[in-house]
Short mmCIF file of C-alpha atoms and ligand atoms in Angstrom, two decimals:
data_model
loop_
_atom_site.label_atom_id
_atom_site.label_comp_id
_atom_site.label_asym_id
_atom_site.label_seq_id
_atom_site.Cartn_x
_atom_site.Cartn_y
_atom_site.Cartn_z
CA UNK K 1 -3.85 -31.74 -17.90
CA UNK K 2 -0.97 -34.02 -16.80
CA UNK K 3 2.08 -34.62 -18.33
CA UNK K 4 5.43 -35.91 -18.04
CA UNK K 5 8.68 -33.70 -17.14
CA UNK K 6 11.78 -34.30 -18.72
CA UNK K 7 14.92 -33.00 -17.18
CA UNK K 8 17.77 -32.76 -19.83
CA UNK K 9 21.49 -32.36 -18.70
CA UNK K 10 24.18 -29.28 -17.82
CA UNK K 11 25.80 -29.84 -20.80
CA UNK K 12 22.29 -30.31 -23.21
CA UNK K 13 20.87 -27.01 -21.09
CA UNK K 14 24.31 -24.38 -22.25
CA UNK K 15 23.76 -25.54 -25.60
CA UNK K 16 20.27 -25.02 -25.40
CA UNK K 17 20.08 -21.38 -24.13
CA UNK K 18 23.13 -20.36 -26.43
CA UNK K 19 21.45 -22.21 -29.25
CA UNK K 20 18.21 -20.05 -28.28
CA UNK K 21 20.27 -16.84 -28.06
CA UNK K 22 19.81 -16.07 -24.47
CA UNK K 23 16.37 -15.81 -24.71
CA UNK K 24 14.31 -17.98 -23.01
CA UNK K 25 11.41 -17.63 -24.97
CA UNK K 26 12.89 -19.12 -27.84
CA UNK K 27 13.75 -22.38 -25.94
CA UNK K 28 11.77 -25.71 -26.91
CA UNK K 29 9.65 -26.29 -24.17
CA UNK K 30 10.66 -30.08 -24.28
CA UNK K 31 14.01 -28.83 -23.23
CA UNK K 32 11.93 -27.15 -19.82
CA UNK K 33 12.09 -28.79 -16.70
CA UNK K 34 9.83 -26.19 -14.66
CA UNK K 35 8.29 -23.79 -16.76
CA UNK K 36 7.30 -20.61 -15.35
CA UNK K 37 7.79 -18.39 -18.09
CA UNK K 38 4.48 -17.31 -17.95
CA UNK K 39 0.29 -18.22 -16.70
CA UNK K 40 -0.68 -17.11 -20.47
CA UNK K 41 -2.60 -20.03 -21.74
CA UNK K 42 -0.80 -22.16 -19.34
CA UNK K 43 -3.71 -23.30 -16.97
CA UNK K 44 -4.70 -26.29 -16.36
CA UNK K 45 -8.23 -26.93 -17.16
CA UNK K 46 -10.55 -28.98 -14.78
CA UNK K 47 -13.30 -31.83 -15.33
CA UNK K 48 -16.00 -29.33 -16.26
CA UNK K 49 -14.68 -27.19 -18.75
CA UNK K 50 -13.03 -30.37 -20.13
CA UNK K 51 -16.66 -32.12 -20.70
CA UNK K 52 -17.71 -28.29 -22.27
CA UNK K 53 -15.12 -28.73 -24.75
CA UNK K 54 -16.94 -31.46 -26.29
CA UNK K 55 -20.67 -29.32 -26.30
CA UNK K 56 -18.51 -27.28 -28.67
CA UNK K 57 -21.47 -25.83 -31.41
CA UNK K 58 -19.16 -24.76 -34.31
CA UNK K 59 -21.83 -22.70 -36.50
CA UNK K 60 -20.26 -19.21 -37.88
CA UNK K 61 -23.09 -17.33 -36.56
CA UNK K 62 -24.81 -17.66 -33.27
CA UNK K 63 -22.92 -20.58 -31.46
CA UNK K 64 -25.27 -21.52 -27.88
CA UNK K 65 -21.39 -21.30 -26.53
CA UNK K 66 -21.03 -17.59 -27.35
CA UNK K 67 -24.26 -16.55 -25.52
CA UNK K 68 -22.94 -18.91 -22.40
CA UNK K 69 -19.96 -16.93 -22.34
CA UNK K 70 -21.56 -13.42 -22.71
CA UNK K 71 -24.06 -14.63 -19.72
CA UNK K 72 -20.78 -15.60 -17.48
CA UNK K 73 -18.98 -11.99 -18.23
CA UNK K 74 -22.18 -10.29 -18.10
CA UNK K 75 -23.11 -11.78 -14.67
CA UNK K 76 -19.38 -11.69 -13.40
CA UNK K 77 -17.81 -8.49 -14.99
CA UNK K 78 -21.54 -6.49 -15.32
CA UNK K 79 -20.67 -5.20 -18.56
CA UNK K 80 -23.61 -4.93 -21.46
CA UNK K 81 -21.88 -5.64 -24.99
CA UNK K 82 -19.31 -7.99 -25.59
CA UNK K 83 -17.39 -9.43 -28.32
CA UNK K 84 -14.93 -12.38 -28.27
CA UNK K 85 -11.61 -12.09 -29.46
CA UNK K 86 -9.19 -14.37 -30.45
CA UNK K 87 -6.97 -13.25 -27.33
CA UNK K 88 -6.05 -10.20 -24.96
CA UNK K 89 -4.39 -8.43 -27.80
CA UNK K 90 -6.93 -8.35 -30.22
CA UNK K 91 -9.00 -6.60 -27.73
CA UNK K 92 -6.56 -4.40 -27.56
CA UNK K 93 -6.14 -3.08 -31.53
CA UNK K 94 -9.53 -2.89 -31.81
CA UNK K 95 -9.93 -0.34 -28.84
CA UNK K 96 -7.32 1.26 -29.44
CA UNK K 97 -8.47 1.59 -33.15
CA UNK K 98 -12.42 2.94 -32.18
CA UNK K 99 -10.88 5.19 -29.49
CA UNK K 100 -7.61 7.09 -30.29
CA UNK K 101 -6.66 9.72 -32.70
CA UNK K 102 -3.00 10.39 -33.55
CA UNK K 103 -2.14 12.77 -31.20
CA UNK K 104 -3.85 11.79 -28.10
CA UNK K 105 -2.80 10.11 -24.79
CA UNK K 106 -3.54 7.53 -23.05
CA UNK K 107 -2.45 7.48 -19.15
CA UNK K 108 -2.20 4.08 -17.52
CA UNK K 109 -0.71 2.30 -14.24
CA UNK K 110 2.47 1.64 -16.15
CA UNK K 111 2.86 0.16 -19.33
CA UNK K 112 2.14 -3.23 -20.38
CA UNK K 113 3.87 -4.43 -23.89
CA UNK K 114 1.25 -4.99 -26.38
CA UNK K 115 -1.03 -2.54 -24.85
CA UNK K 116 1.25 -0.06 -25.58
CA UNK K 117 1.64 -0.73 -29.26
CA UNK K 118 -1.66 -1.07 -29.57
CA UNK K 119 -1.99 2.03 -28.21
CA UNK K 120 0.93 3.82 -30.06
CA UNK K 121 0.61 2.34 -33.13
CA UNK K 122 -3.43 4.50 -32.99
CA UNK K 123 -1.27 7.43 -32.68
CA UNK K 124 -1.13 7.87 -29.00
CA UNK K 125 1.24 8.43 -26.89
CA UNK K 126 1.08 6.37 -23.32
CA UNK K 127 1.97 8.18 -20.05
CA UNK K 128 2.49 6.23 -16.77
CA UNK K 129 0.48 7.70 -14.23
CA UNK K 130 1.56 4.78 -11.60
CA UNK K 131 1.97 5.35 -8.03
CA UNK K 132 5.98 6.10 -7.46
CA UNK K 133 5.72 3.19 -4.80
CA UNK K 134 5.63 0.90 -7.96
CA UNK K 135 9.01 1.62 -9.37
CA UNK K 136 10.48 0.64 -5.64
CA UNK K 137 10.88 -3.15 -5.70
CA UNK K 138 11.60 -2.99 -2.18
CA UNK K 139 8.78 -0.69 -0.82
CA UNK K 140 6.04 -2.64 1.45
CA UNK K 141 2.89 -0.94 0.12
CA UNK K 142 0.20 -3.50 -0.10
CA UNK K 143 -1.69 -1.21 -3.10
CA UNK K 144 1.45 -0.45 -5.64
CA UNK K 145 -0.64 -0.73 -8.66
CA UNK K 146 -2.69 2.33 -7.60
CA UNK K 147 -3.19 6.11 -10.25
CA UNK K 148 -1.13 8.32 -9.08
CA UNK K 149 -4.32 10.86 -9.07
CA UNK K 150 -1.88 14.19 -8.65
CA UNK K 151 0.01 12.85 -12.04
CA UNK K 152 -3.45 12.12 -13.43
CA UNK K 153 -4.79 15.79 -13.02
CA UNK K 154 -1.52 17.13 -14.10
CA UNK K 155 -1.59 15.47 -17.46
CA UNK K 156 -5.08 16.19 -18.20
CA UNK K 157 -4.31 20.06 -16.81
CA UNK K 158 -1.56 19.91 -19.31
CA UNK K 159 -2.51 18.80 -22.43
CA UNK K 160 -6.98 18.87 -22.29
CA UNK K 161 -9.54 15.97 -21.64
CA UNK K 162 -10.28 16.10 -25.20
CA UNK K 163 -6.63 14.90 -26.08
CA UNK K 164 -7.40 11.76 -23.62
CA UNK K 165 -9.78 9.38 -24.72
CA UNK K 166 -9.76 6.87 -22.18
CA UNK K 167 -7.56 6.00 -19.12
CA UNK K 168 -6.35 2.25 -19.04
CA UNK K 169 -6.63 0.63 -15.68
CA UNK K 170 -4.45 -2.22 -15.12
CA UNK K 171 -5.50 -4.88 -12.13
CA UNK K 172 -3.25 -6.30 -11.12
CA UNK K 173 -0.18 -4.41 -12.55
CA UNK K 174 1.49 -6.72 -14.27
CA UNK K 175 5.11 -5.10 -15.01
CA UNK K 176 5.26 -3.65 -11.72
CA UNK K 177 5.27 -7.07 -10.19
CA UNK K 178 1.20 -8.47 -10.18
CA UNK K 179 0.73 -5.52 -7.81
CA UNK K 180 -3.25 -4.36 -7.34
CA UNK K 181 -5.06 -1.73 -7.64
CA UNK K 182 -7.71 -0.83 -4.43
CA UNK K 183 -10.99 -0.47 -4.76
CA UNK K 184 -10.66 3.70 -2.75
CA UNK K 185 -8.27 4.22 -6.02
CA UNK K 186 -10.45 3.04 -8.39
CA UNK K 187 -13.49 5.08 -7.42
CA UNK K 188 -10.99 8.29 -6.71
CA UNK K 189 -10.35 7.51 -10.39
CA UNK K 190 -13.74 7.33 -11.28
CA UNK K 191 -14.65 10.89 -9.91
CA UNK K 192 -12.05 12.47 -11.29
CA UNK K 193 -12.46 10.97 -14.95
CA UNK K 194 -15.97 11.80 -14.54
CA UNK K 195 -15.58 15.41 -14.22
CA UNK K 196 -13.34 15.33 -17.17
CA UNK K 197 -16.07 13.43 -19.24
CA UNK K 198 -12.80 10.58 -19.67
CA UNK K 199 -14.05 6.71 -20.12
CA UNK K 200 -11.75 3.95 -17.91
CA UNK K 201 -10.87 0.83 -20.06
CA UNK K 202 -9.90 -1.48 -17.39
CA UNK K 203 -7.36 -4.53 -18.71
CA UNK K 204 -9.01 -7.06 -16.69
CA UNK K 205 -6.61 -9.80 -17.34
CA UNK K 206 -6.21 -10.38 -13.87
CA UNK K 207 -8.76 -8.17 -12.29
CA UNK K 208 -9.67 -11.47 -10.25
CA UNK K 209 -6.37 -11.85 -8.54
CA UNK K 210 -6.73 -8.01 -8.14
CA UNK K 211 -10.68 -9.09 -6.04
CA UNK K 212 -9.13 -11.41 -3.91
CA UNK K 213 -6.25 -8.17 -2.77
CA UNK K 214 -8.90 -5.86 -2.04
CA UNK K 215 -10.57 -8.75 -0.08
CA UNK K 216 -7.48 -9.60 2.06
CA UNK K 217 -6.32 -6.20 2.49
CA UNK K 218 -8.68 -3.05 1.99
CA UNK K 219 -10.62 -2.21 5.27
CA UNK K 220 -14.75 -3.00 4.37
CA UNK K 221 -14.08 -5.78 1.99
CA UNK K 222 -12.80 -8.65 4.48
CA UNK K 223 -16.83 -10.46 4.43
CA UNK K 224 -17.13 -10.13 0.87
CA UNK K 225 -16.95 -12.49 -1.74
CA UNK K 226 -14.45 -12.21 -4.75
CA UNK K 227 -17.20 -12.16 -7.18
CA UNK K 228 -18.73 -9.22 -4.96
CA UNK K 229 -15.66 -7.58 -5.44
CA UNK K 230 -15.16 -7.99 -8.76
CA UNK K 231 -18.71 -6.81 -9.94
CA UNK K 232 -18.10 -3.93 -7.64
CA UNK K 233 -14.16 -2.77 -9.29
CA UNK K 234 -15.78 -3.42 -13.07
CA UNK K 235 -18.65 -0.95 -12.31
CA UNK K 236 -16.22 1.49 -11.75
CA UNK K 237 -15.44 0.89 -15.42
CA UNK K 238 -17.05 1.49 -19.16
CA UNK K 239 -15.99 -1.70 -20.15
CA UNK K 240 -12.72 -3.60 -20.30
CA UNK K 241 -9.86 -5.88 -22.51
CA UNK K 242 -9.15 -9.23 -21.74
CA UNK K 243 -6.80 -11.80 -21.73
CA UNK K 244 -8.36 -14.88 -21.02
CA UNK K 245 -5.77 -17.45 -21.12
CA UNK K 246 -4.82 -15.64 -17.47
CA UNK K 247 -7.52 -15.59 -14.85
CA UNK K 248 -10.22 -17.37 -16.80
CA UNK K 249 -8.46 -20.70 -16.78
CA UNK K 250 -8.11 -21.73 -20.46
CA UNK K 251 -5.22 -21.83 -23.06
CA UNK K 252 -6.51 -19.38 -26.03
CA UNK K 253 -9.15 -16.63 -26.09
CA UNK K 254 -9.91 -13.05 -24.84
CA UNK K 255 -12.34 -10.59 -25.62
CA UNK K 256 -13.56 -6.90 -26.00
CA UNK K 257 -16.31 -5.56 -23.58
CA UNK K 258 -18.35 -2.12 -23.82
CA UNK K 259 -20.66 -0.50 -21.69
CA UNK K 260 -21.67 2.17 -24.55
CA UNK K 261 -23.89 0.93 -27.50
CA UNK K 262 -22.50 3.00 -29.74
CA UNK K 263 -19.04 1.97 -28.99
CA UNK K 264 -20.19 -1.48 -29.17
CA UNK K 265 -21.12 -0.82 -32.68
CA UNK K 266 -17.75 0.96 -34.09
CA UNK K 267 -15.58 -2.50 -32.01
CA UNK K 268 -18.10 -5.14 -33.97
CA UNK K 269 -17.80 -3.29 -37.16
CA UNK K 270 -13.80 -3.76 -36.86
CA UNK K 271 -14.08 -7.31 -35.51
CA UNK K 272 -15.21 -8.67 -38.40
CA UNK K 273 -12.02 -7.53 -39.93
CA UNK K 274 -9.52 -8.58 -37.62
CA UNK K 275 -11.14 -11.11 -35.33
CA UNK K 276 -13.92 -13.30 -36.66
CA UNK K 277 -17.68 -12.50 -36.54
CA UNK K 278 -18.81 -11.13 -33.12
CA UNK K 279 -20.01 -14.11 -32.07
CA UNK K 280 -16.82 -16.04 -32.28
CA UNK K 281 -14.31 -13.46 -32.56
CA UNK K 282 -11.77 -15.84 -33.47
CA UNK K 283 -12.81 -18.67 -30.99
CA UNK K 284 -14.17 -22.12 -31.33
CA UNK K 285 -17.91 -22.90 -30.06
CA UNK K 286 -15.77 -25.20 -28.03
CA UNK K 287 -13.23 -22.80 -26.42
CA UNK K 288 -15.71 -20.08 -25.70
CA UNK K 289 -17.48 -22.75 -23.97
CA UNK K 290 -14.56 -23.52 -22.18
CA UNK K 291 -13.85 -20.11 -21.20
CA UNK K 292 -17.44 -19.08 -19.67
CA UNK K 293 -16.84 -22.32 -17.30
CA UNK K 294 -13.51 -20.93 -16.82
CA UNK K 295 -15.15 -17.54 -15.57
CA UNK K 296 -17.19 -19.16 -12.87
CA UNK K 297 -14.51 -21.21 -11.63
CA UNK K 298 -12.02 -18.36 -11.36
CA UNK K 299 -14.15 -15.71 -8.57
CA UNK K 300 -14.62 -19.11 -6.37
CA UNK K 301 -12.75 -17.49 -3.25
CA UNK K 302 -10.74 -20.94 -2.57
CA UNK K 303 -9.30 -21.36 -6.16
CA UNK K 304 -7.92 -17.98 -5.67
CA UNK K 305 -6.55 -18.67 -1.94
CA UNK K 306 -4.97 -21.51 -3.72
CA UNK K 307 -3.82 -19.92 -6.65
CA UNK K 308 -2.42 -16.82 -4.48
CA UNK K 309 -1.44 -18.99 -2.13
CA UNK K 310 1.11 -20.74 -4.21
CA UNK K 311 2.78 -17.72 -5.58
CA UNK K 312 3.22 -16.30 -2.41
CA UNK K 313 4.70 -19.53 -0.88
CA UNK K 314 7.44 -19.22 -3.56
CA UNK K 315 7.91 -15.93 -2.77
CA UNK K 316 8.18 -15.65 0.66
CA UNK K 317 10.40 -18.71 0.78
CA UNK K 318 12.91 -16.40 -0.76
CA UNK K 319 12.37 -13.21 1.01
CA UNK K 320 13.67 -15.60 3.59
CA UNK K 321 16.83 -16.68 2.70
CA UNK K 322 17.50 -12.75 1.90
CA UNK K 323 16.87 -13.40 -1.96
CA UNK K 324 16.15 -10.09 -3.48
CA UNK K 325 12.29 -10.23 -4.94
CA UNK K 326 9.61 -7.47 -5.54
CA UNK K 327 7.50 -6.71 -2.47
CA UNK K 328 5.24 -7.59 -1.48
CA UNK K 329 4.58 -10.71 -3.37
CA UNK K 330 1.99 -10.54 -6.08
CA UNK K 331 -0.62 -12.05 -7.86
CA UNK K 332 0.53 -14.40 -10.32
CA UNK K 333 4.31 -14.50 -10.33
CA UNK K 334 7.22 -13.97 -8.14
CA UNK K 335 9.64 -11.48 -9.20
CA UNK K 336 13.27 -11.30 -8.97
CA UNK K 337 15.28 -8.22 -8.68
CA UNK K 338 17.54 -8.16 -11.43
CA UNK K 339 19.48 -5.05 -10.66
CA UNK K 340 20.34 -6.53 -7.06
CA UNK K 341 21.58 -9.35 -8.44
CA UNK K 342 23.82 -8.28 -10.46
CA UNK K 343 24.86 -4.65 -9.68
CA UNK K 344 27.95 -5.26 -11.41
CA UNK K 345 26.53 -5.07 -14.74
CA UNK K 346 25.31 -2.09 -16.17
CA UNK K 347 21.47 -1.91 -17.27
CA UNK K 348 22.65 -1.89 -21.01
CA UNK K 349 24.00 -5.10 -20.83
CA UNK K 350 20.81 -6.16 -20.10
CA UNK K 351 20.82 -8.20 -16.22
CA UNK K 352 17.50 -9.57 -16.06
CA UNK K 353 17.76 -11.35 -19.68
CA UNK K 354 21.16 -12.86 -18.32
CA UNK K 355 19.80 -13.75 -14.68
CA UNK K 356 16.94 -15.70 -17.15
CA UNK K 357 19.16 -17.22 -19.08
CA UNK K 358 21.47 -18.89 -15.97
CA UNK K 359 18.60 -19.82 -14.10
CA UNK K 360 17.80 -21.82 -17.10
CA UNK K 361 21.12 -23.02 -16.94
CA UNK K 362 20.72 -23.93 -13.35
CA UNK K 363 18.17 -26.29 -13.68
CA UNK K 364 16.29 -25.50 -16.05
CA UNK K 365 13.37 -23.09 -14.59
CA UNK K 366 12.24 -21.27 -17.45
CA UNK K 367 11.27 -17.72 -16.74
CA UNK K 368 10.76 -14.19 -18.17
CA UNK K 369 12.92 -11.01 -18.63
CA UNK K 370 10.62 -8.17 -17.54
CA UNK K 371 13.09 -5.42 -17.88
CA UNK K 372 14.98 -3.22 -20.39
CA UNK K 373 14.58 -5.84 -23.39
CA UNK K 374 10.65 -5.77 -22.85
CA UNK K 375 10.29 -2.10 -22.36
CA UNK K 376 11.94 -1.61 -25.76
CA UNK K 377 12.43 1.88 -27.53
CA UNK K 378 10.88 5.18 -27.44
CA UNK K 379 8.68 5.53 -30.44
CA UNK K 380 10.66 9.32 -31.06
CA UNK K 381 13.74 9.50 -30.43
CA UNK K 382 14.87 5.18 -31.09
CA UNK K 383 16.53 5.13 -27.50
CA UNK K 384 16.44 2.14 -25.27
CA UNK K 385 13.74 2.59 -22.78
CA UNK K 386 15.28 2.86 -19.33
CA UNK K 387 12.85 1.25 -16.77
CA UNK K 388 13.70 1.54 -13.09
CA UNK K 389 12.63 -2.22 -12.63
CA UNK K 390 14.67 -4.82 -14.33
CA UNK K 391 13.32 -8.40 -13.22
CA UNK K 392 12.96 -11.85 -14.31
CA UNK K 393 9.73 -12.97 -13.34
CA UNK K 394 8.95 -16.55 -12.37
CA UNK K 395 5.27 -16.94 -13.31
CA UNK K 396 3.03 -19.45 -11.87
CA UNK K 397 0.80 -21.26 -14.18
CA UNK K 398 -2.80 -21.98 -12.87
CA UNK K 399 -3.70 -25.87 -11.39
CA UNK K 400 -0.47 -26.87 -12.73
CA UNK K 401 2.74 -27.47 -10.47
CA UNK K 402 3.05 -28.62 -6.58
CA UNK K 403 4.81 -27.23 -3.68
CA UNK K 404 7.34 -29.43 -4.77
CA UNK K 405 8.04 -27.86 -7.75
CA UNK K 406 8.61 -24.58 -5.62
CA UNK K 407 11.11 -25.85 -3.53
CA UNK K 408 12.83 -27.09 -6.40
CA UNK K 409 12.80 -23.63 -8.03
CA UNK K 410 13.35 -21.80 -4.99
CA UNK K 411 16.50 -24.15 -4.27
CA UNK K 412 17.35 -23.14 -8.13
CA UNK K 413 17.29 -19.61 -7.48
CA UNK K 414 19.44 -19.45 -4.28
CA UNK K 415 22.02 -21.77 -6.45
CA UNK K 416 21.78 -18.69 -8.60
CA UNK K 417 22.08 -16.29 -6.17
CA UNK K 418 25.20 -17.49 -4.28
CA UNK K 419 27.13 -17.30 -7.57
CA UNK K 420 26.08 -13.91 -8.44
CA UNK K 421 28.83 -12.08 -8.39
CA UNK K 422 30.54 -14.71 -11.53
CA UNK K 423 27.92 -13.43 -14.10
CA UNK K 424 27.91 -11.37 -17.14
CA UNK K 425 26.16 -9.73 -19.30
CA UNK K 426 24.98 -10.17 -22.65
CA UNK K 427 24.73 -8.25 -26.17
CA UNK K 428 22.06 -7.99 -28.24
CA UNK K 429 23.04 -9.10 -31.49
CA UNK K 430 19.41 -9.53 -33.00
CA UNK K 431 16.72 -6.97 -32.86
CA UNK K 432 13.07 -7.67 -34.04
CA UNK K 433 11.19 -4.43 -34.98
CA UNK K 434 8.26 -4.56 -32.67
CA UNK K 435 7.83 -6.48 -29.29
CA UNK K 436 11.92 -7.27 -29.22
CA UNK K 437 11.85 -9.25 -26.24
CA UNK K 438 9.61 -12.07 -27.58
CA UNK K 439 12.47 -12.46 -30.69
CA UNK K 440 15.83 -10.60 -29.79
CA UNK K 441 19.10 -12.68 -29.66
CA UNK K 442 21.99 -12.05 -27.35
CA UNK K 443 25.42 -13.16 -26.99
CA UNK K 444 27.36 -13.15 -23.75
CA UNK K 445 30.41 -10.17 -23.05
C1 PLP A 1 -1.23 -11.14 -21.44
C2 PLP A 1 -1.62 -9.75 -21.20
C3 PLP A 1 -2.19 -8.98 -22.21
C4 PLP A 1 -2.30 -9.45 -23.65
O1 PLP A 1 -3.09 -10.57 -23.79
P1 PLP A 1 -2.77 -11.76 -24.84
O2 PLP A 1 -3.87 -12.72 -24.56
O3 PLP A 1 -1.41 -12.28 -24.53
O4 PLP A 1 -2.86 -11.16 -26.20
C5 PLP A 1 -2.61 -7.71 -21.89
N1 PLP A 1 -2.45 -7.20 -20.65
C6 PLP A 1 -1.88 -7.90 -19.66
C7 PLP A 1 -1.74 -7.29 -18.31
C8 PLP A 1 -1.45 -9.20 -19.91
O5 PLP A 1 -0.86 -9.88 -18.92
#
């Protein structure tokens, strides 16, 4: 896809972001110079799956494009059953729906926001069982996303393997700054679940980007292939969630895979409800079609050079002028450290959505609070969730921008930067009731 930029002025930009109260997600995008607010359904799709959009075969039952895409995750991801859904998070409800009883928990390598409701509005209750490395923006460990396997066999020591139905597996760790997971951590988690008689849901969203880590960094894995790698990580797995509009290249779609028949059974009966039939699941012929070309393109080992490439050119750009980012850089988006930034104002006053809002302002680079706003409110006791990281990511869509486009953002940033210590914080003067940080409004102090 190609299209035209548009690069409105100062003045139009302050009225914008005040107009969209602070939040950058409820910006027009015509009023976006660079966007980076997130990859999710941002790729750019190439020649191929562009001619399978048009082999789109729209029956309700039995579309030829579901059983392509069911061939491409069964061949790439190895899991038996699968159902489409219409994206990541309707994967999500339904697991969470077949698998948790009110009362339960469900550890994961930190949070990610609609996982979590998904997962507490089943009646669980999720506990992070991340490395500590993770919550350090500035520690050098090249596996932060890894289980924390001491926390792990605390929690189940403490409240019984019954109470845990399933531990979720992010790769890569999104909120922790695209950080992976390696492949020794995943099969440590594996035995130990095992022993427990626990099932692993992996959120594969970016289990890819997660491959090509293991490949450039895990002793044993340098001469394989990312497709190797990935068949290898999902075995480790009884099935897995999926946003597709991240690593499988297309703008909508997702879906639900199981390794257990059974299982399978329970997720189909509810995706008729929610989703669509199981063989659309709330896609077109055309976009499944779409997505199983996606698949294949995505575990090609120089797409995701490329594609990791990028991000890391970004990121390392600023590491070098002394810019405070999350280390090392991850998968799919660079990450600023908020609380750096802006020491000077107090977590409450919420730093990241204000370093968001006058990079916007800057130049207007669109990007992402991924801090107090977006970790929102303990389900108990209505208090702010305090996470240590408070960040604006700068996410890279796939295929899209240049290196150009990074300079320009990078020069953006250190703009930013160098008048740091001149910024203030904002209010929150509008509060949605679930998933604030996609709705809130703010004000400036
Ligand atoms: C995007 C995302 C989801 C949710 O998927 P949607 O397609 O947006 O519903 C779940 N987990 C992670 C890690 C994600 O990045």
């Amino acid at each position: 896809m190609v299209e035209p930029l548009r690069m409105i002025t100062p003045q139009e930009r302050s009225k914008a972001i005040a107009e969209a109260g602070y939040n950058t997600f409820l910006l027009r995008s015509e009023d976006i110079y660079i966007d980076l607010l997130t990859d999710s359904g941002t790729n750019a799709m190439s020649d191929r799956q562009w001619a399978g959009m048009m082999l789109g075969d729209e029956a309700y039952a039995g579309s030829r494009n579901f059983y392509n895409l069911e061939a491409a995750i069964q061949k790439y991801y190895g899991y038996r059953y699968i159902t489409p859904t219409h994206q990541g998070r309707g994967a999500e409800n339904i697991l969470s729906q077949i698998c948790i009883k009110p009362g339960d928990y469900v550890p994961g390598n930190m949070y990610f926001t609609t996982t979590r409701h998904h997962q507490e509005a089943a009646g669980a209750t999720f506990v992070d069982v991340v490395v500590p490395e993770a919550h350090d923006p500035s520690d050098e460990s090249l596996f932060k996303g890894n289980i924390d396997l001491a926390a792990l066999s605390a929690l189940i020591e403490r409240v019984g393997a019954d109470k845990i139905p399933y531990v979720c597996v992010a790769a890569t760790v999104n909120m922790a700054g695209g950080q992976p997971i390696s492949m020794t951590n995943m099969k440590a988690v594996r035995a130990l679940t095992r022993k427990h008689g626990i099932r692993i849901f992996l959120d594969a969203t970016r289990a890819v980007e997660n491959a090509w880590f293991i490949q450039q960094n895990e002793p044993g894995y340098g001469d394989r292939s990312v497709a190797e790698i990935l068949l290898e990580f999902c075995s480790h797995s009884d099935g897995c969630t999926m946003s597709g509009k991240k690593d499988a290249l297309v703008n909508i779609g997702g879906w639900l895979a199981l390794n257990d028949k059974h299982l399978y059974e329970e997720a189909s009966a509810l995706v008729v409800v929610y989703e669509g039939l199981h063989t659309y699941g709330g896609m077109a012929g055309r976009d499944m079609e779409a997505m199983a070309r996606g698949i294949e393109e995505s575990v090609q080992d120089d797409h995701m050079r490329a594609r990791i490439g990028q991000v890391r050119y970004l990121g390392e750009k600023l590491h070098g002028w002394g810019v405070p980012v999350v280390r090392p850089i991850g998968g799919h988006a660079v990450y600023l450290d908020a609380r750096a930034f802006y020491p000077h104002i107090p977590q409450d006053q919420f730093p990241a959505q204000a370093l968001a809002a006058n990079l916007y302002e800057d130049s207007g680079v669109r990007a992402m609070e991924r801090g107090i706003v977006s970790a929102g409110r303990d389900k108990l006791t209505g208090e702010h969730h305090h996470p240590k990281l408070e960040l604006v990511r700068l996410t890279i869509p796939r295929r899209v921008y240049t290196q150009a486009h990074m300079d320009v953002t990078a020069e953006s940033v250190a703009a930013v930067w160098d008048e740091r210590s001149r910024a203030r914080g904002l209010k929150m003067v509008f509060e949605p009731k679930y998933l604030r940080f996609f709705q809130a409004r703010f004000e400036p102090i």
